Amino acid sequence: GQSLEQPSEVTAVEGAIVQINCTYQTSGFYGLSWYQQHDGGAPTFLSYNALDGLEETGRFSSFLSRSDSYGYLLLQELQMKDSASYFCAVMGGGSYIPTFGRGTSLIVHP
Amino acid sequence: DTGVSQDPRHKITKRGQNVTFRCDPISEHNRLYWYRQTLGQGPEFLTYFQNEAQLEKSRLLSDRFSAERPKGSFSTLEIQRTEQGDSAMYLCASTLGDRNTEAFFGQGTRLTVV
């Protein structure tokens, strides 16, 4: 099977930098994705890492270490609108079906 | 709007009734997923289709649940003899191709079983 671990909640202030960690267990790993979900909204895709290293997309960056089965999402210059749940999702086990973690609730304070 | 659409957005039903939800994926997307999400949890995989073929179902999926995608376009998810534990948000997502890593989600159908 597949499993993921991520913190349940992270708090930060506007303008700060926050890192949300994700560790996973799976066989036949393909890649790790990150999704954002606002309350009452649909999950929206943020990033995907298949290879080790850092991928940067604007204020958001995502990192992967395959050897450590670990990744993180880095959010810079936090804004109030970044308050949301963030999910890591692993693709592995022989299929490209995203398996999601339980999510991290990010609360951004003024 | 060319995104993934789901209907209805909300459904309240009495225990024991059958319910059916519909998902219209992005038109050129050939892979379609159904997920269930409860409060404070991540989306939980239920089943997926590659075109009209249902290729995988979660072991957690009760036989009261059935899904179809008859023409490889829209899909329906039916729950028979609903139970209170079925109360959840049911999310549909689609991707272009079988190795496309970006899934597009609909707004979901929130089911409440009373």
PDB file of C-alpha atoms in Angstrom:
ATOM      1  CA  GLY A   1       0.000   0.000   0.000  1.00  0.00           C
ATOM      2  CA  GLN A   2       0.851   3.664   0.095  1.00  0.00           C
ATOM      3  CA  SER A   3       1.001   6.057   3.021  1.00  0.00           C
ATOM      4  CA  LEU A   4       1.862   9.700   3.526  1.00  0.00           C
ATOM      5  CA  GLU A   5       2.587  11.796   6.591  1.00  0.00           C
ATOM      6  CA  GLN A   6       2.304  15.547   6.806  1.00  0.00           C
ATOM      7  CA  PRO A   7       1.723  17.926   9.721  1.00  0.00           C
ATOM      8  CA  SER A   8      -1.903  18.614  10.502  1.00  0.00           C
ATOM      9  CA  GLU A   9      -1.508  22.350  10.978  1.00  0.00           C
ATOM     10  CA  VAL A  10       1.027  25.094  10.386  1.00  0.00           C
ATOM     11  CA  THR A  11       0.664  28.751  11.323  1.00  0.00           C
ATOM     12  CA  ALA A  12       2.656  31.729  10.063  1.00  0.00           C
ATOM     13  CA  VAL A  13       2.408  35.476   9.618  1.00  0.00           C
ATOM     14  CA  GLU A  14       1.963  37.437   6.428  1.00  0.00           C
ATOM     15  CA  GLY A  15       5.185  37.922   4.528  1.00  0.00           C
ATOM     16  CA  ALA A  16       6.895  34.965   6.152  1.00  0.00           C
ATOM     17  CA  ILE A  17       8.176  31.729   4.615  1.00  0.00           C
ATOM     18  CA  VAL A  18       6.685  28.391   5.572  1.00  0.00           C
ATOM     19  CA  GLN A  19       7.657  24.821   4.716  1.00  0.00           C
ATOM     20  CA  ILE A  20       5.194  21.930   4.716  1.00  0.00           C
ATOM     21  CA  ASN A  21       6.849  18.532   4.892  1.00  0.00           C
ATOM     22  CA  CYS A  22       5.632  15.244   3.504  1.00  0.00           C
ATOM     23  CA  THR A  23       7.071  11.775   3.956  1.00  0.00           C
ATOM     24  CA  TYR A  24       5.715   8.863   2.005  1.00  0.00           C
ATOM     25  CA  GLN A  25       5.900   5.121   1.625  1.00  0.00           C
ATOM     26  CA  THR A  26       5.111   3.446  -1.647  1.00  0.00           C
ATOM     27  CA  SER A  27       6.427   0.876  -4.051  1.00  0.00           C
ATOM     28  CA  GLY A  28       7.178   1.809  -7.623  1.00  0.00           C
ATOM     29  CA  PHE A  29       7.375   5.553  -6.975  1.00  0.00           C
ATOM     30  CA  TYR A  30       6.595   7.846  -9.903  1.00  0.00           C
ATOM     31  CA  GLY A  31       6.295  11.254  -8.347  1.00  0.00           C
ATOM     32  CA  LEU A  32       4.934  13.574  -5.673  1.00  0.00           C
ATOM     33  CA  SER A  33       2.321  16.257  -6.256  1.00  0.00           C
ATOM     34  CA  TRP A  34       1.021  19.118  -4.163  1.00  0.00           C
ATOM     35  CA  TYR A  35      -2.524  20.475  -4.154  1.00  0.00           C
ATOM     36  CA  GLN A  36      -4.157  23.449  -2.484  1.00  0.00           C
ATOM     37  CA  GLN A  37      -7.734  23.417  -1.247  1.00  0.00           C
ATOM     38  CA  HIS A  38      -9.597  26.379   0.206  1.00  0.00           C
ATOM     39  CA  ASP A  39     -12.565  25.736   2.485  1.00  0.00           C
ATOM     40  CA  GLY A  40     -15.493  24.637   0.372  1.00  0.00           C
ATOM     41  CA  GLY A  41     -13.410  24.585  -2.766  1.00  0.00           C
ATOM     42  CA  ALA A  42     -11.927  22.006  -5.082  1.00  0.00           C
ATOM     43  CA  PRO A  43      -8.338  20.835  -4.771  1.00  0.00           C
ATOM     44  CA  THR A  44      -6.147  22.664  -7.281  1.00  0.00           C
ATOM     45  CA  PHE A  45      -2.824  21.438  -8.584  1.00  0.00           C
ATOM     46  CA  LEU A  46       0.304  23.285  -7.482  1.00  0.00           C
ATOM     47  CA  SER A  47       3.317  21.218  -8.497  1.00  0.00           C
ATOM     48  CA  TYR A  48       4.762  17.826  -9.347  1.00  0.00           C
ATOM     49  CA  ASN A  49       8.218  16.403  -8.699  1.00  0.00           C
ATOM     50  CA  ALA A  50       9.454  13.216 -10.280  1.00  0.00           C
ATOM     51  CA  LEU A  51      13.177  13.830  -9.851  1.00  0.00           C
ATOM     52  CA  ASP A  52      15.251  14.977  -6.903  1.00  0.00           C
ATOM     53  CA  GLY A  53      15.584  18.691  -6.444  1.00  0.00           C
ATOM     54  CA  LEU A  54      13.687  21.908  -6.208  1.00  0.00           C
ATOM     55  CA  GLU A  55      10.978  23.080  -8.614  1.00  0.00           C
ATOM     56  CA  GLU A  56      10.042  26.740  -8.394  1.00  0.00           C
ATOM     57  CA  THR A  57       6.782  28.277  -9.526  1.00  0.00           C
ATOM     58  CA  GLY A  58       6.424  31.864  -8.446  1.00  0.00           C
ATOM     59  CA  ARG A  59       6.084  32.108  -4.673  1.00  0.00           C
ATOM     60  CA  PHE A  60       5.724  28.338  -4.349  1.00  0.00           C
ATOM     61  CA  SER A  61       8.524  25.795  -4.597  1.00  0.00           C
ATOM     62  CA  SER A  62       8.457  22.048  -4.159  1.00  0.00           C
ATOM     63  CA  PHE A  63      11.343  19.764  -3.268  1.00  0.00           C
ATOM     64  CA  LEU A  64      11.812  16.026  -3.551  1.00  0.00           C
ATOM     65  CA  SER A  65      14.365  13.591  -2.205  1.00  0.00           C
ATOM     66  CA  ARG A  66      13.605  10.134  -3.571  1.00  0.00           C
ATOM     67  CA  SER A  67      16.262   8.453  -1.439  1.00  0.00           C
ATOM     68  CA  ASP A  68      14.660   9.870   1.728  1.00  0.00           C
ATOM     69  CA  SER A  69      11.053   9.418   0.536  1.00  0.00           C
ATOM     70  CA  TYR A  70      10.556  13.025   1.496  1.00  0.00           C
ATOM     71  CA  GLY A  71       9.328  16.195  -0.050  1.00  0.00           C
ATOM     72  CA  TYR A  72       8.253  19.641   0.981  1.00  0.00           C
ATOM     73  CA  LEU A  73       6.287  22.586  -0.265  1.00  0.00           C
ATOM     74  CA  LEU A  74       7.817  25.993   0.375  1.00  0.00           C
ATOM     75  CA  LEU A  75       5.609  29.050   0.356  1.00  0.00           C
ATOM     76  CA  GLN A  76       7.295  32.444   0.324  1.00  0.00           C
ATOM     77  CA  GLU A  77       5.971  35.947   0.921  1.00  0.00           C
ATOM     78  CA  LEU A  78       2.878  34.510   2.553  1.00  0.00           C
ATOM     79  CA  GLN A  79      -0.423  36.231   1.898  1.00  0.00           C
ATOM     80  CA  MET A  80      -3.712  35.895   3.732  1.00  0.00           C
ATOM     81  CA  LYS A  81      -5.176  34.152   0.682  1.00  0.00           C
ATOM     82  CA  ASP A  82      -2.657  31.336   1.156  1.00  0.00           C
ATOM     83  CA  SER A  83      -4.660  30.162   4.179  1.00  0.00           C
ATOM     84  CA  ALA A  84      -5.885  26.789   2.958  1.00  0.00           C
ATOM     85  CA  SER A  85      -5.255  23.070   3.222  1.00  0.00           C
ATOM     86  CA  TYR A  86      -2.276  21.669   1.381  1.00  0.00           C
ATOM     87  CA  PHE A  87      -2.096  18.034   0.345  1.00  0.00           C
ATOM     88  CA  CYS A  88       0.802  16.004  -0.865  1.00  0.00           C
ATOM     89  CA  ALA A  89      -0.137  13.156  -3.174  1.00  0.00           C
ATOM     90  CA  VAL A  90       2.068  10.280  -4.231  1.00  0.00           C
ATOM     91  CA  MET A  91       1.884   8.388  -7.507  1.00  0.00           C
ATOM     92  CA  GLY A  92       3.267   4.913  -7.290  1.00  0.00           C
ATOM     93  CA  GLY A  93       2.421   1.299  -6.824  1.00  0.00           C
ATOM     94  CA  GLY A  94       2.336   0.777 -10.562  1.00  0.00           C
ATOM     95  CA  SER A  95      -0.282   3.370 -11.383  1.00  0.00           C
ATOM     96  CA  TYR A  96      -0.576   7.098 -11.881  1.00  0.00           C
ATOM     97  CA  ILE A  97      -3.451   7.359  -9.416  1.00  0.00           C
ATOM     98  CA  PRO A  98      -2.806  10.181  -6.939  1.00  0.00           C
ATOM     99  CA  THR A  99      -2.977   8.963  -3.337  1.00  0.00           C
ATOM    100  CA  PHE A 100      -3.436  11.893  -0.997  1.00  0.00           C
ATOM    101  CA  GLY A 101      -2.159  12.628   2.481  1.00  0.00           C
ATOM    102  CA  ARG A 102      -4.454  13.913   5.222  1.00  0.00           C
ATOM    103  CA  GLY A 103      -3.510  17.488   4.485  1.00  0.00           C
ATOM    104  CA  THR A 104      -1.913  20.384   6.323  1.00  0.00           C
ATOM    105  CA  SER A 105      -4.043  23.324   7.337  1.00  0.00           C
ATOM    106  CA  LEU A 106      -2.054  26.520   6.838  1.00  0.00           C
ATOM    107  CA  ILE A 107      -3.238  29.515   8.825  1.00  0.00           C
ATOM    108  CA  VAL A 108      -1.729  32.862   7.876  1.00  0.00           C
ATOM    109  CA  HIS A 109      -2.065  35.624  10.450  1.00  0.00           C
ATOM    110  CA  PRO A 110      -1.813  39.348   9.722  1.00  0.00           C
TER     111      PRO A 110
ATOM    112  CA  ASP B   1     -16.476  27.172 -18.250  1.00  0.00           C
ATOM    113  CA  THR B   2     -14.503  24.206 -19.538  1.00  0.00           C
ATOM    114  CA  GLY B   3     -13.534  22.788 -16.155  1.00  0.00           C
ATOM    115  CA  VAL B   4     -14.799  19.658 -14.443  1.00  0.00           C
ATOM    116  CA  SER B   5     -18.423  20.011 -13.423  1.00  0.00           C
ATOM    117  CA  GLN B   6     -20.399  17.958 -10.937  1.00  0.00           C
ATOM    118  CA  ASP B   7     -24.096  17.750 -10.307  1.00  0.00           C
ATOM    119  CA  PRO B   8     -25.750  18.151  -7.902  1.00  0.00           C
ATOM    120  CA  ARG B   9     -23.598  20.288  -5.623  1.00  0.00           C
ATOM    121  CA  HIS B  10     -25.524  19.216  -2.563  1.00  0.00           C
ATOM    122  CA  LYS B  11     -27.713  16.213  -1.840  1.00  0.00           C
ATOM    123  CA  ILE B  12     -29.607  15.372   1.321  1.00  0.00           C
ATOM    124  CA  THR B  13     -31.127  11.941   1.420  1.00  0.00           C
ATOM    125  CA  LYS B  14     -32.709   9.616   3.908  1.00  0.00           C
ATOM    126  CA  ARG B  15     -30.887   6.524   5.005  1.00  0.00           C
ATOM    127  CA  GLY B  16     -31.672   3.600   2.745  1.00  0.00           C
ATOM    128  CA  GLN B  17     -32.339   5.694  -0.354  1.00  0.00           C
ATOM    129  CA  ASN B  18     -30.319   5.479  -3.552  1.00  0.00           C
ATOM    130  CA  VAL B  19     -28.467   8.492  -4.913  1.00  0.00           C
ATOM    131  CA  THR B  20     -26.691   9.182  -8.189  1.00  0.00           C
ATOM    132  CA  PHE B  21     -24.112  11.850  -8.920  1.00  0.00           C
ATOM    133  CA  ARG B  22     -22.873  13.039 -12.260  1.00  0.00           C
ATOM    134  CA  CYS B  23     -19.451  14.265 -13.354  1.00  0.00           C
ATOM    135  CA  ASP B  24     -18.581  15.941 -16.639  1.00  0.00           C
ATOM    136  CA  PRO B  25     -14.801  15.985 -17.090  1.00  0.00           C
ATOM    137  CA  ILE B  26     -12.813  18.339 -19.279  1.00  0.00           C
ATOM    138  CA  SER B  27     -13.792  17.245 -22.756  1.00  0.00           C
ATOM    139  CA  GLU B  28     -10.492  15.916 -24.067  1.00  0.00           C
ATOM    140  CA  HIS B  29      -9.514  14.201 -20.799  1.00  0.00           C
ATOM    141  CA  ASN B  30      -9.630  10.443 -21.078  1.00  0.00           C
ATOM    142  CA  ARG B  31      -8.972   9.540 -17.459  1.00  0.00           C
ATOM    143  CA  LEU B  32     -11.613  10.197 -14.800  1.00  0.00           C
ATOM    144  CA  TYR B  33     -11.353   9.621 -11.046  1.00  0.00           C
ATOM    145  CA  TRP B  34     -13.825   9.538  -8.198  1.00  0.00           C
ATOM    146  CA  TYR B  35     -12.690  10.444  -4.708  1.00  0.00           C
ATOM    147  CA  ARG B  36     -14.450  10.818  -1.375  1.00  0.00           C
ATOM    148  CA  GLN B  37     -13.417  13.415   1.177  1.00  0.00           C
ATOM    149  CA  THR B  38     -14.548  13.810   4.758  1.00  0.00           C
ATOM    150  CA  LEU B  39     -13.879  16.764   7.027  1.00  0.00           C
ATOM    151  CA  GLY B  40     -10.234  17.147   7.912  1.00  0.00           C
ATOM    152  CA  GLN B  41      -9.099  14.375   5.600  1.00  0.00           C
ATOM    153  CA  GLY B  42      -7.543  14.188   2.192  1.00  0.00           C
ATOM    154  CA  PRO B  43      -9.386  12.892  -0.860  1.00  0.00           C
ATOM    155  CA  GLU B  44      -9.709   9.101  -0.696  1.00  0.00           C
ATOM    156  CA  PHE B  45      -9.539   7.218  -3.986  1.00  0.00           C
ATOM    157  CA  LEU B  46     -12.670   5.298  -4.968  1.00  0.00           C
ATOM    158  CA  THR B  47     -12.328   4.324  -8.617  1.00  0.00           C
ATOM    159  CA  TYR B  48     -11.092   5.496 -11.994  1.00  0.00           C
ATOM    160  CA  PHE B  49     -11.836   5.146 -15.683  1.00  0.00           C
ATOM    161  CA  GLN B  50      -9.616   5.186 -18.708  1.00  0.00           C
ATOM    162  CA  ASN B  51     -12.074   6.234 -21.406  1.00  0.00           C
ATOM    163  CA  GLU B  52     -15.101   3.992 -20.791  1.00  0.00           C
ATOM    164  CA  ALA B  53     -13.180   1.223 -19.029  1.00  0.00           C
ATOM    165  CA  GLN B  54     -13.246   1.093 -15.242  1.00  0.00           C
ATOM    166  CA  LEU B  55      -9.695  -0.013 -14.494  1.00  0.00           C
ATOM    167  CA  GLU B  56      -9.443   0.055 -10.731  1.00  0.00           C
ATOM    168  CA  LYS B  57     -11.647   0.209  -7.673  1.00  0.00           C
ATOM    169  CA  SER B  58     -10.559   0.818  -4.117  1.00  0.00           C
ATOM    170  CA  ARG B  59     -10.772  -2.189  -1.821  1.00  0.00           C
ATOM    171  CA  LEU B  60     -12.626   0.140   0.508  1.00  0.00           C
ATOM    172  CA  LEU B  61     -15.404   0.586  -2.032  1.00  0.00           C
ATOM    173  CA  SER B  62     -18.520  -1.165  -0.831  1.00  0.00           C
ATOM    174  CA  ASP B  63     -20.580  -3.136  -3.334  1.00  0.00           C
ATOM    175  CA  ARG B  64     -23.317  -0.556  -2.726  1.00  0.00           C
ATOM    176  CA  PHE B  65     -21.226   1.810  -4.843  1.00  0.00           C
ATOM    177  CA  SER B  66     -21.194   1.574  -8.620  1.00  0.00           C
ATOM    178  CA  ALA B  67     -19.786   3.878 -11.248  1.00  0.00           C
ATOM    179  CA  GLU B  68     -20.162   4.077 -14.990  1.00  0.00           C
ATOM    180  CA  ARG B  69     -18.716   6.034 -17.842  1.00  0.00           C
ATOM    181  CA  PRO B  70     -20.698   4.625 -20.749  1.00  0.00           C
ATOM    182  CA  LYS B  71     -19.345   6.672 -23.645  1.00  0.00           C
ATOM    183  CA  GLY B  72     -16.030   7.715 -22.204  1.00  0.00           C
ATOM    184  CA  SER B  73     -17.326  11.184 -21.501  1.00  0.00           C
ATOM    185  CA  PHE B  74     -19.459  11.911 -18.401  1.00  0.00           C
ATOM    186  CA  SER B  75     -19.540   9.528 -15.468  1.00  0.00           C
ATOM    187  CA  THR B  76     -22.097   8.635 -12.817  1.00  0.00           C
ATOM    188  CA  LEU B  77     -21.552   7.369  -9.301  1.00  0.00           C
ATOM    189  CA  GLU B  78     -24.462   5.596  -7.656  1.00  0.00           C
ATOM    190  CA  ILE B  79     -24.752   4.714  -4.002  1.00  0.00           C
ATOM    191  CA  GLN B  80     -27.471   2.238  -3.122  1.00  0.00           C
ATOM    192  CA  ARG B  81     -29.073   1.894   0.300  1.00  0.00           C
ATOM    193  CA  THR B  82     -27.234   4.892   1.661  1.00  0.00           C
ATOM    194  CA  GLU B  83     -25.892   4.844   5.209  1.00  0.00           C
ATOM    195  CA  GLN B  84     -24.975   7.728   7.473  1.00  0.00           C
ATOM    196  CA  GLY B  85     -21.327   6.832   7.028  1.00  0.00           C
ATOM    197  CA  ASP B  86     -21.662   7.688   3.340  1.00  0.00           C
ATOM    198  CA  SER B  87     -22.019  11.361   4.228  1.00  0.00           C
ATOM    199  CA  ALA B  88     -19.041  13.053   2.602  1.00  0.00           C
ATOM    200  CA  MET B  89     -17.918  15.223  -0.287  1.00  0.00           C
ATOM    201  CA  TYR B  90     -17.659  13.211  -3.503  1.00  0.00           C
ATOM    202  CA  LEU B  91     -15.059  14.647  -5.827  1.00  0.00           C
ATOM    203  CA  CYS B  92     -14.494  13.947  -9.474  1.00  0.00           C
ATOM    204  CA  ALA B  93     -11.197  14.673 -11.220  1.00  0.00           C
ATOM    205  CA  SER B  94      -9.896  14.217 -14.736  1.00  0.00           C
ATOM    206  CA  THR B  95      -6.521  14.112 -16.431  1.00  0.00           C
ATOM    207  CA  LEU B  96      -5.348  14.187 -20.006  1.00  0.00           C
ATOM    208  CA  GLY B  97      -3.619  10.908 -20.724  1.00  0.00           C
ATOM    209  CA  ASP B  98      -2.740   8.066 -18.377  1.00  0.00           C
ATOM    210  CA  ARG B  99       0.511   9.607 -17.172  1.00  0.00           C
ATOM    211  CA  ASN B 100      -0.531  13.178 -16.882  1.00  0.00           C
ATOM    212  CA  THR B 101       0.299  14.348 -13.425  1.00  0.00           C
ATOM    213  CA  GLU B 102      -2.060  17.322 -13.103  1.00  0.00           C
ATOM    214  CA  ALA B 103      -5.523  16.338 -11.994  1.00  0.00           C
ATOM    215  CA  PHE B 104      -8.355  18.835 -12.418  1.00  0.00           C
ATOM    216  CA  PHE B 105     -11.035  18.544  -9.766  1.00  0.00           C
ATOM    217  CA  GLY B 106     -14.676  19.474  -9.814  1.00  0.00           C
ATOM    218  CA  GLN B 107     -16.353  21.352  -6.965  1.00  0.00           C
ATOM    219  CA  GLY B 108     -17.758  18.127  -5.610  1.00  0.00           C
ATOM    220  CA  THR B 109     -21.131  16.848  -4.494  1.00  0.00           C
ATOM    221  CA  ARG B 110     -21.746  17.102  -0.779  1.00  0.00           C
ATOM    222  CA  LEU B 111     -23.887  14.188   0.376  1.00  0.00           C
ATOM    223  CA  THR B 112     -25.681  14.251   3.706  1.00  0.00           C
ATOM    224  CA  VAL B 113     -27.474  11.094   4.781  1.00  0.00           C
ATOM    225  CA  VAL B 114     -30.036  11.684   7.529  1.00  0.00           C
TER     226      VAL B 114
END
